[in-house]
mmCIF file of C-alpha atoms in Angstrom:
data_model
loop_
_atom_site.group_PDB
_atom_site.id
_atom_site.type_symbol
_atom_site.label_atom_id
_atom_site.label_comp_id
_atom_site.label_asym_id
_atom_site.label_seq_id
_atom_site.Cartn_x
_atom_site.Cartn_y
_atom_site.Cartn_z
ATOM 1 C CA MET P 1 -117.350 -11.696 209.915
ATOM 2 C CA LYS P 2 -117.297 -7.973 210.655
ATOM 3 C CA VAL P 3 -114.311 -6.186 209.105
ATOM 4 C CA GLY P 4 -112.964 -2.874 210.406
ATOM 5 C CA ILE P 5 -110.458 -0.593 208.679
ATOM 6 C CA VAL P 6 -108.619 1.912 210.860
ATOM 7 C CA VAL P 7 -107.970 5.395 209.520
ATOM 8 C CA PHE P 8 -105.341 7.758 210.946
ATOM 9 C CA PRO P 9 -104.548 11.247 209.733
ATOM 10 C CA GLY P 10 -102.135 10.405 206.927
ATOM 11 C CA SER P 11 -103.415 6.917 206.121
ATOM 12 C CA ASN P 12 -103.581 6.604 202.346
ATOM 13 C CA CYS P 13 -104.262 2.941 201.582
ATOM 14 C CA ASP P 14 -107.564 2.816 203.473
ATOM 15 C CA LYS P 15 -109.609 3.207 200.271
ATOM 16 C CA ASP P 16 -107.670 0.390 198.599
ATOM 17 C CA CYS P 17 -108.341 -1.829 201.609
ATOM 18 C CA ILE P 18 -112.050 -0.978 201.524
ATOM 19 C CA TYR P 19 -112.093 -1.899 197.831
ATOM 20 C CA ALA P 20 -110.274 -5.183 198.482
ATOM 21 C CA VAL P 21 -112.591 -6.166 201.332
ATOM 22 C CA LYS P 22 -115.652 -5.345 199.231
ATOM 23 C CA THR P 23 -114.539 -7.078 196.046
ATOM 24 C CA VAL P 24 -112.653 -10.099 197.406
ATOM 25 C CA MET P 25 -114.331 -10.753 200.746
ATOM 26 C CA LYS P 26 -117.747 -9.413 199.680
ATOM 27 C CA LYS P 27 -118.035 -7.611 203.009
ATOM 28 C CA ASP P 28 -118.942 -4.047 203.860
ATOM 29 C CA PRO P 29 -116.189 -2.876 206.187
ATOM 30 C CA VAL P 30 -116.637 -0.506 209.104
ATOM 31 C CA ILE P 31 -114.390 2.524 208.767
ATOM 32 C CA ILE P 32 -112.847 3.314 212.145
ATOM 33 C CA TRP P 33 -111.510 6.837 212.665
ATOM 34 C CA HIS P 34 -108.618 6.620 215.128
ATOM 35 C CA LYS P 35 -110.426 8.768 217.712
ATOM 36 C CA ASP P 36 -113.549 6.611 217.699
ATOM 37 C CA ILE P 37 -114.245 3.226 219.163
ATOM 38 C CA PRO P 38 -116.407 1.064 216.899
ATOM 39 C CA SER P 39 -119.803 0.191 218.327
ATOM 40 C CA ASP P 40 -119.919 -3.031 216.309
ATOM 41 C CA ASN P 41 -117.947 -6.039 217.440
ATOM 42 C CA VAL P 42 -115.220 -6.215 214.812
ATOM 43 C CA ASP P 43 -113.696 -9.645 214.103
ATOM 44 C CA PHE P 44 -110.978 -8.593 211.701
ATOM 45 C CA ILE P 45 -109.126 -5.270 211.871
ATOM 46 C CA ILE P 46 -106.963 -3.903 209.060
ATOM 47 C CA ILE P 47 -104.412 -1.193 209.829
ATOM 48 C CA PRO P 48 -103.692 0.155 206.357
ATOM 49 C CA GLY P 49 -100.625 1.780 204.857
ATOM 50 C CA GLY P 50 -99.819 5.438 204.572
ATOM 51 C CA PHE P 51 -97.935 8.019 206.595
ATOM 52 C CA SER P 52 -99.816 8.292 209.865
ATOM 53 C CA TYR P 53 -98.958 11.603 211.518
ATOM 54 C CA GLY P 54 -96.496 12.311 208.709
ATOM 55 C CA ASP P 55 -94.155 9.606 210.010
ATOM 56 C CA TYR P 56 -93.052 12.156 212.634
ATOM 57 C CA LEU P 57 -90.554 10.835 215.200
ATOM 58 C CA ARG P 58 -90.467 7.430 213.448
ATOM 59 C CA ALA P 59 -92.935 5.696 211.153
ATOM 60 C CA GLY P 60 -95.831 4.605 213.368
ATOM 61 C CA ALA P 61 -94.393 6.185 216.505
ATOM 62 C CA ILE P 62 -97.202 8.695 217.072
ATOM 63 C CA ALA P 63 -100.062 6.481 215.917
ATOM 64 C CA LYS P 64 -99.250 4.014 218.668
ATOM 65 C CA PHE P 65 -100.487 6.541 221.245
ATOM 66 C CA SER P 66 -103.855 7.080 219.567
ATOM 67 C CA ARG P 67 -107.090 6.063 221.214
ATOM 68 C CA ILE P 68 -107.844 3.266 218.779
ATOM 69 C CA MET P 69 -104.659 1.465 219.835
ATOM 70 C CA ASP P 70 -106.202 0.633 223.226
ATOM 71 C CA TYR P 71 -109.067 -0.960 221.332
ATOM 72 C CA ILE P 72 -106.640 -2.834 219.059
ATOM 73 C CA LYS P 73 -104.600 -4.116 222.026
ATOM 74 C CA GLU P 74 -107.754 -5.351 223.666
ATOM 75 C CA ALA P 75 -108.927 -6.956 220.417
ATOM 76 C CA ASN P 76 -105.558 -8.696 220.222
ATOM 77 C CA GLU P 77 -105.981 -10.049 223.735
ATOM 78 C CA ARG P 78 -109.396 -11.392 222.765
ATOM 79 C CA GLY P 79 -107.812 -13.136 219.761
ATOM 80 C CA LYS P 80 -109.392 -11.001 217.047
ATOM 81 C CA LEU P 81 -107.626 -11.020 213.686
ATOM 82 C CA ILE P 82 -105.397 -8.032 212.964
ATOM 83 C CA LEU P 83 -103.573 -7.313 209.700
ATOM 84 C CA GLY P 84 -101.077 -4.444 209.574
ATOM 85 C CA ILE P 85 -99.955 -3.497 206.077
ATOM 86 C CA CYS P 86 -96.917 -1.260 205.483
ATOM 87 C CA ASN P 87 -97.460 1.659 207.903
ATOM 88 C CA GLY P 88 -99.837 -0.684 209.727
ATOM 89 C CA PHE P 89 -96.934 -3.115 210.231
ATOM 90 C CA GLN P 90 -94.767 -0.229 211.467
ATOM 91 C CA ILE P 91 -97.478 0.745 213.970
ATOM 92 C CA LEU P 92 -97.717 -2.857 215.215
ATOM 93 C CA THR P 93 -93.952 -3.084 215.831
ATOM 94 C CA GLU P 94 -93.784 0.389 217.398
ATOM 95 C CA SER P 95 -96.545 -0.549 219.813
ATOM 96 C CA GLY P 96 -94.847 -3.834 220.676
ATOM 97 C CA ILE P 97 -97.703 -6.014 219.394
ATOM 98 C CA LEU P 98 -95.223 -7.527 216.931
ATOM 99 C CA PRO P 99 -91.488 -7.928 217.613
ATOM 100 C CA GLY P 100 -88.683 -6.078 215.827
ATOM 101 C CA ALA P 101 -88.621 -2.683 214.152
ATOM 102 C CA LEU P 102 -88.746 -1.197 210.653
ATOM 103 C CA ILE P 103 -85.844 1.106 209.908
ATOM 104 C CA LYS P 104 -84.741 3.036 206.829
ATOM 105 C CA ASN P 105 -84.180 1.046 203.648
ATOM 106 C CA ASN P 106 -80.524 0.243 202.991
ATOM 107 C CA SER P 107 -80.685 2.394 199.857
ATOM 108 C CA THR P 108 -82.176 5.274 201.951
ATOM 109 C CA LYS P 109 -84.635 5.649 199.074
ATOM 110 C CA PHE P 110 -88.396 5.258 198.869
ATOM 111 C CA ILE P 111 -88.991 2.054 196.887
ATOM 112 C CA CYS P 112 -92.203 1.595 194.932
ATOM 113 C CA LYS P 113 -92.252 -1.505 192.748
ATOM 114 C CA ASP P 114 -93.532 -5.031 192.357
ATOM 115 C CA VAL P 115 -91.494 -7.642 194.204
ATOM 116 C CA TYR P 116 -91.773 -11.362 194.803
ATOM 117 C CA ILE P 117 -92.253 -12.868 198.212
ATOM 118 C CA ARG P 118 -92.213 -16.517 199.196
ATOM 119 C CA VAL P 119 -94.799 -18.009 201.542
ATOM 120 C CA GLU P 120 -92.798 -19.440 204.433
ATOM 121 C CA ASN P 121 -95.740 -20.431 206.568
ATOM 122 C CA ASN P 122 -99.053 -21.419 205.001
ATOM 123 C CA LYS P 123 -100.422 -22.757 208.273
ATOM 124 C CA THR P 124 -101.692 -19.370 209.429
ATOM 125 C CA VAL P 125 -105.239 -18.022 209.242
ATOM 126 C CA PHE P 126 -103.927 -15.384 206.831
ATOM 127 C CA THR P 127 -102.163 -17.721 204.397
ATOM 128 C CA SER P 128 -103.912 -21.086 204.492
ATOM 129 C CA PHE P 129 -105.066 -20.832 200.861
ATOM 130 C CA TYR P 130 -101.484 -20.563 199.620
ATOM 131 C CA LYS P 131 -99.354 -23.609 199.017
ATOM 132 C CA ASP P 132 -96.139 -24.006 200.980
ATOM 133 C CA LYS P 133 -93.349 -21.942 199.331
ATOM 134 C CA ASP P 134 -95.750 -20.295 196.868
ATOM 135 C CA VAL P 135 -94.199 -17.233 195.257
ATOM 136 C CA ILE P 136 -96.412 -14.147 195.125
ATOM 137 C CA LYS P 137 -96.020 -11.039 192.976
ATOM 138 C CA ILE P 138 -96.938 -8.037 195.101
ATOM 139 C CA PRO P 139 -96.031 -4.337 195.308
ATOM 140 C CA ILE P 140 -94.007 -2.608 198.011
ATOM 141 C CA ALA P 141 -94.050 1.162 198.591
ATOM 142 C CA HIS P 142 -91.985 2.301 201.533
ATOM 143 C CA LYS P 143 -88.885 4.076 202.796
ATOM 144 C CA GLU P 144 -88.796 2.441 206.210
ATOM 145 C CA GLY P 145 -89.325 -1.221 205.397
ATOM 146 C CA ASN P 146 -85.992 -2.607 206.485
ATOM 147 C CA TYR P 147 -86.975 -5.152 209.106
ATOM 148 C CA TYR P 148 -84.614 -5.275 212.065
ATOM 149 C CA ILE P 149 -84.540 -7.730 214.905
ATOM 150 C CA ASP P 150 -81.625 -8.886 217.037
ATOM 151 C CA ASP P 151 -80.138 -12.343 216.436
ATOM 152 C CA ASN P 152 -81.642 -13.981 219.509
ATOM 153 C CA GLU P 153 -85.127 -12.806 218.666
ATOM 154 C CA LEU P 154 -84.654 -13.807 215.025
ATOM 155 C CA ALA P 155 -83.834 -17.323 216.192
ATOM 156 C CA GLU P 156 -87.073 -17.267 218.192
ATOM 157 C CA LEU P 157 -89.074 -16.165 215.134
ATOM 158 C CA ILE P 158 -87.564 -18.968 213.064
ATOM 159 C CA LYS P 159 -88.108 -21.545 215.789
ATOM 160 C CA ASN P 160 -91.758 -20.558 216.238
ATOM 161 C CA ASN P 161 -92.437 -20.433 212.499
ATOM 162 C CA GLN P 162 -93.428 -16.757 212.819
ATOM 163 C CA ILE P 163 -91.834 -15.681 209.549
ATOM 164 C CA VAL P 164 -94.674 -15.734 207.030
ATOM 165 C CA PHE P 165 -93.166 -14.022 203.952
ATOM 166 C CA ARG P 166 -89.599 -13.536 202.705
ATOM 167 C CA TYR P 167 -88.433 -11.464 199.728
ATOM 168 C CA SER P 168 -87.432 -13.740 196.867
ATOM 169 C CA ASP P 169 -87.127 -13.793 193.099
ATOM 170 C CA GLU P 170 -89.757 -15.129 190.734
ATOM 171 C CA SER P 171 -88.433 -18.667 191.178
ATOM 172 C CA GLY P 172 -88.490 -18.455 194.960
ATOM 173 C CA ASN P 173 -84.753 -17.988 195.556
ATOM 174 C CA VAL P 174 -84.128 -16.022 198.725
ATOM 175 C CA ASN P 175 -80.779 -14.204 198.932
ATOM 176 C CA ASP P 176 -79.199 -10.737 199.223
ATOM 177 C CA LYS P 177 -79.963 -9.960 195.581
ATOM 178 C CA THR P 178 -83.684 -10.534 196.144
ATOM 179 C CA ASN P 179 -83.741 -8.324 199.243
ATOM 180 C CA PRO P 180 -85.122 -4.926 198.190
ATOM 181 C CA ASN P 181 -84.595 -2.990 201.408
ATOM 182 C CA GLY P 182 -82.017 -4.718 203.592
ATOM 183 C CA SER P 183 -84.487 -6.566 205.827
ATOM 184 C CA LYS P 184 -82.907 -9.068 208.160
ATOM 185 C CA TYR P 185 -83.276 -12.615 206.814
ATOM 186 C CA ASN P 186 -85.250 -11.122 203.859
ATOM 187 C CA ILE P 187 -88.260 -10.805 206.145
ATOM 188 C CA ALA P 188 -91.331 -9.263 204.465
ATOM 189 C CA GLY P 189 -93.997 -10.329 206.953
ATOM 190 C CA ILE P 190 -94.286 -11.910 210.392
ATOM 191 C CA ILE P 191 -97.013 -13.206 212.628
ATOM 192 C CA ASN P 192 -97.292 -13.057 216.419
ATOM 193 C CA LYS P 193 -96.812 -16.194 218.492
ATOM 194 C CA LYS P 194 -100.537 -16.670 219.039
ATOM 195 C CA GLY P 195 -101.173 -16.455 215.299
ATOM 196 C CA ASN P 196 -103.845 -13.748 215.156
ATOM 197 C CA VAL P 197 -101.728 -10.723 214.157
ATOM 198 C CA LEU P 198 -99.917 -10.478 210.819
ATOM 199 C CA GLY P 199 -97.692 -7.562 209.827
ATOM 200 C CA MET P 200 -96.301 -7.198 206.326
ATOM 201 C CA MET P 201 -94.634 -4.464 204.283
ATOM 202 C CA PRO P 202 -95.966 -5.523 200.833
ATOM 203 C CA HIS P 203 -99.488 -4.492 199.840
ATOM 204 C CA PRO P 204 -101.927 -7.393 199.284
ATOM 205 C CA GLU P 205 -104.796 -4.911 198.822
ATOM 206 C CA ARG P 206 -103.010 -3.575 195.732
ATOM 207 C CA SER P 207 -102.668 -7.005 194.166
ATOM 208 C CA ILE P 208 -106.189 -8.312 193.963
ATOM 209 C CA GLU P 209 -106.926 -8.166 190.252
ATOM 210 C CA SER P 210 -104.994 -8.681 187.032
ATOM 211 C CA LEU P 211 -105.687 -5.111 185.963
ATOM 212 C CA LEU P 212 -103.529 -3.989 188.905
ATOM 213 C CA GLY P 213 -100.638 -6.187 187.722
ATOM 214 C CA SER P 214 -101.254 -9.107 190.059
ATOM 215 C CA LYS P 215 -104.040 -10.843 191.871
ATOM 216 C CA ASP P 216 -101.744 -12.897 194.082
ATOM 217 C CA GLY P 217 -102.784 -10.941 197.181
ATOM 218 C CA GLN P 218 -106.380 -12.150 196.946
ATOM 219 C CA LEU P 219 -105.676 -15.367 198.814
ATOM 220 C CA ILE P 220 -104.807 -13.479 201.992
ATOM 221 C CA PHE P 221 -108.318 -12.041 202.142
ATOM 222 C CA ILE P 222 -109.846 -15.366 201.110
ATOM 223 C CA SER P 223 -107.834 -17.246 203.745
ATOM 224 C CA ILE P 224 -109.030 -14.851 206.451
ATOM 225 C CA LEU P 225 -112.633 -15.160 205.317
ATOM 226 C CA ASN P 226 -112.487 -18.932 205.528
ATOM 227 C CA ASN P 227 -110.801 -19.088 208.914
ATOM 228 C CA GLU P 228 -113.132 -16.909 210.924
ATOM 229 C CA LYS P 229 -114.248 -19.831 213.054
ATOM 230 C CA ILE P 230 -110.762 -20.426 214.442
ATOM 231 C CA ASN P 231 -110.457 -19.373 218.063
ATOM 232 C CA PHE P 232 -107.309 -17.950 219.628
ATOM 233 C CA MET E 1 -86.297 22.601 233.672
ATOM 234 C CA LYS E 2 -84.738 22.078 230.253
ATOM 235 C CA TYR E 3 -83.147 18.893 229.056
ATOM 236 C CA ARG E 4 -81.439 17.754 225.912
ATOM 237 C CA VAL E 5 -82.118 14.193 224.820
ATOM 238 C CA ILE E 6 -80.013 12.483 222.175
ATOM 239 C CA LEU E 7 -81.532 9.389 220.583
ATOM 240 C CA LYS E 8 -79.018 7.136 218.871
ATOM 241 C CA LEU E 9 -79.317 3.911 216.946
ATOM 242 C CA LYS E 10 -77.866 0.999 218.891
ATOM 243 C CA PRO E 11 -74.350 0.104 217.713
ATOM 244 C CA ASN E 12 -75.481 -3.172 216.121
ATOM 245 C CA VAL E 13 -78.272 -1.526 214.081
ATOM 246 C CA LEU E 14 -77.208 -0.555 210.565
ATOM 247 C CA ASP E 15 -77.486 3.143 209.764
ATOM 248 C CA PRO E 16 -77.995 3.553 206.005
ATOM 249 C CA GLU E 17 -78.408 7.330 206.343
ATOM 250 C CA GLY E 18 -75.155 7.742 208.276
ATOM 251 C CA ASN E 19 -73.416 5.471 205.831
ATOM 252 C CA THR E 20 -74.596 7.536 202.853
ATOM 253 C CA ILE E 21 -73.298 10.719 204.506
ATOM 254 C CA LYS E 22 -69.976 9.022 205.254
ATOM 255 C CA GLU E 23 -69.635 7.901 201.628
ATOM 256 C CA ALA E 24 -70.314 11.465 200.443
ATOM 257 C CA GLY E 25 -67.667 12.753 202.843
ATOM 258 C CA LEU E 26 -65.113 10.282 201.529
ATOM 259 C CA ARG E 27 -66.023 11.218 197.974
ATOM 260 C CA ILE E 28 -65.219 14.897 198.535
ATOM 261 C CA GLY E 29 -61.911 14.082 200.136
ATOM 262 C CA PHE E 30 -62.448 13.732 203.889
ATOM 263 C CA ASN E 31 -60.430 10.535 203.900
ATOM 264 C CA ASN E 32 -60.106 10.598 207.684
ATOM 265 C CA ILE E 33 -63.812 9.795 208.244
ATOM 266 C CA LYS E 34 -64.135 6.379 209.833
ATOM 267 C CA ASP E 35 -67.830 6.337 210.636
ATOM 268 C CA ILE E 36 -70.859 8.627 210.840
ATOM 269 C CA ARG E 37 -74.039 7.674 212.681
ATOM 270 C CA VAL E 38 -77.213 9.738 212.617
ATOM 271 C CA GLY E 39 -79.383 10.359 215.660
ATOM 272 C CA LYS E 40 -82.022 12.794 216.828
ATOM 273 C CA VAL E 41 -81.841 15.622 219.333
ATOM 274 C CA PHE E 42 -84.805 16.756 221.425
ATOM 275 C CA GLU E 43 -84.808 19.856 223.579
ATOM 276 C CA ILE E 44 -87.565 19.445 226.118
ATOM 277 C CA GLU E 45 -88.795 21.821 228.767
ATOM 278 C CA ILE E 46 -90.844 20.384 231.605
ATOM 279 C CA ASP E 47 -92.107 21.056 235.105
ATOM 280 C CA GLY E 48 -90.083 18.286 236.662
ATOM 281 C CA ASN E 49 -86.665 16.800 237.252
ATOM 282 C CA ILE E 50 -84.357 14.599 235.208
ATOM 283 C CA GLU E 51 -86.154 11.451 236.298
ATOM 284 C CA ASP E 52 -89.384 12.874 234.834
ATOM 285 C CA ALA E 53 -87.516 13.733 231.654
ATOM 286 C CA LYS E 54 -86.169 10.182 231.468
ATOM 287 C CA THR E 55 -89.670 8.764 231.891
ATOM 288 C CA ILE E 56 -90.947 10.967 229.069
ATOM 289 C CA THR E 57 -88.029 9.912 226.879
ATOM 290 C CA GLU E 58 -88.564 6.222 227.492
ATOM 291 C CA LYS E 59 -92.353 6.274 227.103
ATOM 292 C CA LEU E 60 -92.713 8.811 224.322
ATOM 293 C CA LEU E 61 -89.533 9.224 222.309
ATOM 294 C CA LEU E 62 -87.539 6.014 222.439
ATOM 295 C CA ASN E 63 -87.935 2.779 220.518
ATOM 296 C CA PRO E 64 -85.886 0.458 222.750
ATOM 297 C CA VAL E 65 -85.669 -2.189 220.024
ATOM 298 C CA ILE E 66 -83.330 -0.050 217.926
ATOM 299 C CA GLU E 67 -82.382 3.028 219.961
ATOM 300 C CA THR E 68 -80.554 4.163 223.086
ATOM 301 C CA TYR E 69 -80.444 7.653 224.542
ATOM 302 C CA GLU E 70 -78.369 10.161 226.468
ATOM 303 C CA ILE E 71 -79.852 12.985 228.502
ATOM 304 C CA GLU E 72 -78.432 16.139 230.029
ATOM 305 C CA GLU E 73 -79.727 19.230 231.754
ATOM 306 C CA THR E 74 -79.364 22.434 229.733
ATOM 307 C CA LYS E 75 -79.757 26.139 230.379
#
């Protein structure tokens, strides 16, 4: 499995993703500058967090016009695996690869803390090593992480089992009190219908070893590694 | 030609920023404030007509999931 990590001007979690891919997946990732098209055939693309183009216009709104997005759209059509984390998730919604939008947190503040999320769907290539309804401790760090989608489309997401993670407490209770940013239906991460693109606001690459406070994010990278044979 | 584009959040999308400003207004005594919603204004100058300006707005500026827009010609 060839792993590629996309870097935009303003990306700042790319190094963490490289570290996670090296230590958990034992792979040497290709670093893809947004203006370049990778010569290698990449099987798994990570769009890391950060503030691409300074979040000008809206978070992810400028990055969606960059050259690498044509490559990512094509990779999506070919069923390659794509993981958008934080700003990467915002870029995927802005470009229409994933439904919905990420708007300002209800508190209007930047939130940087550990939260708990509950695995709602462990039948995806990204989450198959989790148990159903596992609760994961994982950090968030964002100001625009408030997931919005209209009610009809939310019903579609629920019906298609596209909601992968929801904000919860340590015991797995999901309610308004366990919602850090105002996200509709406590949504922390969703997958596309086909099942090859996951977007999430929390940072699995920052929760891969106990020294960092949690290693609960490891299983995302391990799941991906073990599902490379699945065709979309 | 010059155009002014106003991007607004759709009515059903919550506006935490507008709400915070409203609360501050109420706190300092503007008890007549019912609602404040925050948008963005773009002043664009192009070689083209209003239809071109609309195309630019829809392709470049707007996120149709959460926003709507108004456009007018300016001097």
